[in-house]
XYZ file of C-alpha atoms in Angstrom:
126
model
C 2.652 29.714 15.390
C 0.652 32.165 13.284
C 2.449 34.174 10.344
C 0.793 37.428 8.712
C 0.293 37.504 5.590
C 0.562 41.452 3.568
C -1.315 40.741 0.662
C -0.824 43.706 -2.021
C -3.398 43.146 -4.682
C -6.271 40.875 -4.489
C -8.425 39.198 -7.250
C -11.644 37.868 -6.652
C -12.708 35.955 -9.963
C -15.786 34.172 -9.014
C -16.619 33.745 -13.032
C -13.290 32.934 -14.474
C -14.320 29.657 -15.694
C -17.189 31.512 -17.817
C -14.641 33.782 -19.097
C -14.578 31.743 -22.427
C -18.352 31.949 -22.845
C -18.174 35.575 -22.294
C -15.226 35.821 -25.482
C -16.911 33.727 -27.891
C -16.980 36.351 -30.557
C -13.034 36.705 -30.969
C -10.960 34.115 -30.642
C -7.927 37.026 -30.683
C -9.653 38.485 -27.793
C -9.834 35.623 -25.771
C -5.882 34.549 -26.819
C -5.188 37.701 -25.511
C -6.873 37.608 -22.426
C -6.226 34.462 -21.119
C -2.353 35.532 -21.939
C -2.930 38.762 -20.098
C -3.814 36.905 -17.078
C -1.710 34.050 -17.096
C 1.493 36.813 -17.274
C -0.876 38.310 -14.448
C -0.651 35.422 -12.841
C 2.483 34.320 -12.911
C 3.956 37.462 -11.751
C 2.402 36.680 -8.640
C 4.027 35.585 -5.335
C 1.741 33.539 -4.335
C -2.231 32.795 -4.995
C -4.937 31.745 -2.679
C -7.479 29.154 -3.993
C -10.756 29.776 -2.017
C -13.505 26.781 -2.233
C -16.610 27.897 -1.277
C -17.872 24.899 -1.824
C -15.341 22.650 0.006
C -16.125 21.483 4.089
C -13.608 21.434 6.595
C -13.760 17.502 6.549
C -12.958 17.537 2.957
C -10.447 14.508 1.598
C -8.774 15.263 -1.389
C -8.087 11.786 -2.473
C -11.433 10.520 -2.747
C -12.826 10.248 -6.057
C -15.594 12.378 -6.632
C -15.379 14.651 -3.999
C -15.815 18.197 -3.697
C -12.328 19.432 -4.376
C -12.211 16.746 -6.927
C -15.424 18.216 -8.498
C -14.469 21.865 -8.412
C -14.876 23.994 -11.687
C -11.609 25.613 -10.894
C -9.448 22.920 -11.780
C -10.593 23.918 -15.649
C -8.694 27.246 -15.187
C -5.718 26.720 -17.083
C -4.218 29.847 -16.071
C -4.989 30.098 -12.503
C -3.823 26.345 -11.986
C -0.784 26.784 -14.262
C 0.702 29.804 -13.854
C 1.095 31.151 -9.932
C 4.192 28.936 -8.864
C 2.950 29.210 -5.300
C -1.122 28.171 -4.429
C -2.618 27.917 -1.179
C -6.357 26.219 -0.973
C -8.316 27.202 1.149
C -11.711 25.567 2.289
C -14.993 27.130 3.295
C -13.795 27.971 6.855
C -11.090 29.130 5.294
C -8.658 26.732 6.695
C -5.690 25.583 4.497
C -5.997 22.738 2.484
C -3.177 22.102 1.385
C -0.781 24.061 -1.645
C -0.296 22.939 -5.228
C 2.437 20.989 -4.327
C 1.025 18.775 -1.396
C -2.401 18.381 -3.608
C -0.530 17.769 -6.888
C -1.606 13.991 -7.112
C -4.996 14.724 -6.911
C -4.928 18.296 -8.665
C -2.694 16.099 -11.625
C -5.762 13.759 -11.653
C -8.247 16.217 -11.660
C -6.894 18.545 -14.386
C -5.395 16.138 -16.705
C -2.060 17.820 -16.425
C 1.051 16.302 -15.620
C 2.300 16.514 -11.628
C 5.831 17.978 -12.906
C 4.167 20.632 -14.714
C 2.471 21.704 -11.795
C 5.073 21.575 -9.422
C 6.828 23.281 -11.826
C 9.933 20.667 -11.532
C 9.209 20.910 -15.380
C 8.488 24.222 -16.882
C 9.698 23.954 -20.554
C 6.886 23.821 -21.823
C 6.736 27.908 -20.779
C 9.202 28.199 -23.087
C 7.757 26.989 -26.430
């Protein structure tokens, strides 16, 4: 069965991952803009990972695979913050969500499966 979707707002941040580079003058301005958008971010319903880069026959598990190799796993605040994230692959088929990838998105990103999942979130707090 299909489901609709009404998507509100939309962000298409192709260069996120350069957003540092493009800050490098003020440390305050880049403290405040990655806080800007992980509030952004986390006010969010729901956020849709799109991998241009990622075929249809992609398997997350493998070591050194595309998904594995993605520069979007460096985005703190886009992998962080959204408590609900659909990937989607070049065909734009699902992937998977945060949740059913977190093994592989924990390995990839260095940061700890609970954290995504959220199952642990004091570290929001601090």
């Amino acid at each position: 069965m299909a489901r609709t979707l009404f998507v509100h707002w939309a962000l298409a941040a192709p260069a996120a991952a350069q957003g540092p580079r493009l800050l490098q003058n003020s440390s305050a301005e880049l403290s405040e803009a990655v806080n800007s958008i992980f509030a952004w971010y986390s006010d969010a319903q729901g956020c849709y990972v799109y991998f241009h880069d990622v075929g249809d026959d992609e398997d997350p598990a493998i070591q050194g695979s595309p998904f594995r190799r993605s520069v979007w796993h460096t985005t703190l605040e886009e992998l962080l913050a959204p408590g609900r994230v659909i990937f989607l692959l070049k065909a734009w088929r699902a992937l998977g969500s945060k949740r059913t990838l977190a093994a592989a998105t924990s390995e990839v990103s260095g940061n700890k499966r609970e954290v995504l999942t959220r199952e642990r979130s004091d570290w929001l707090e601090a």
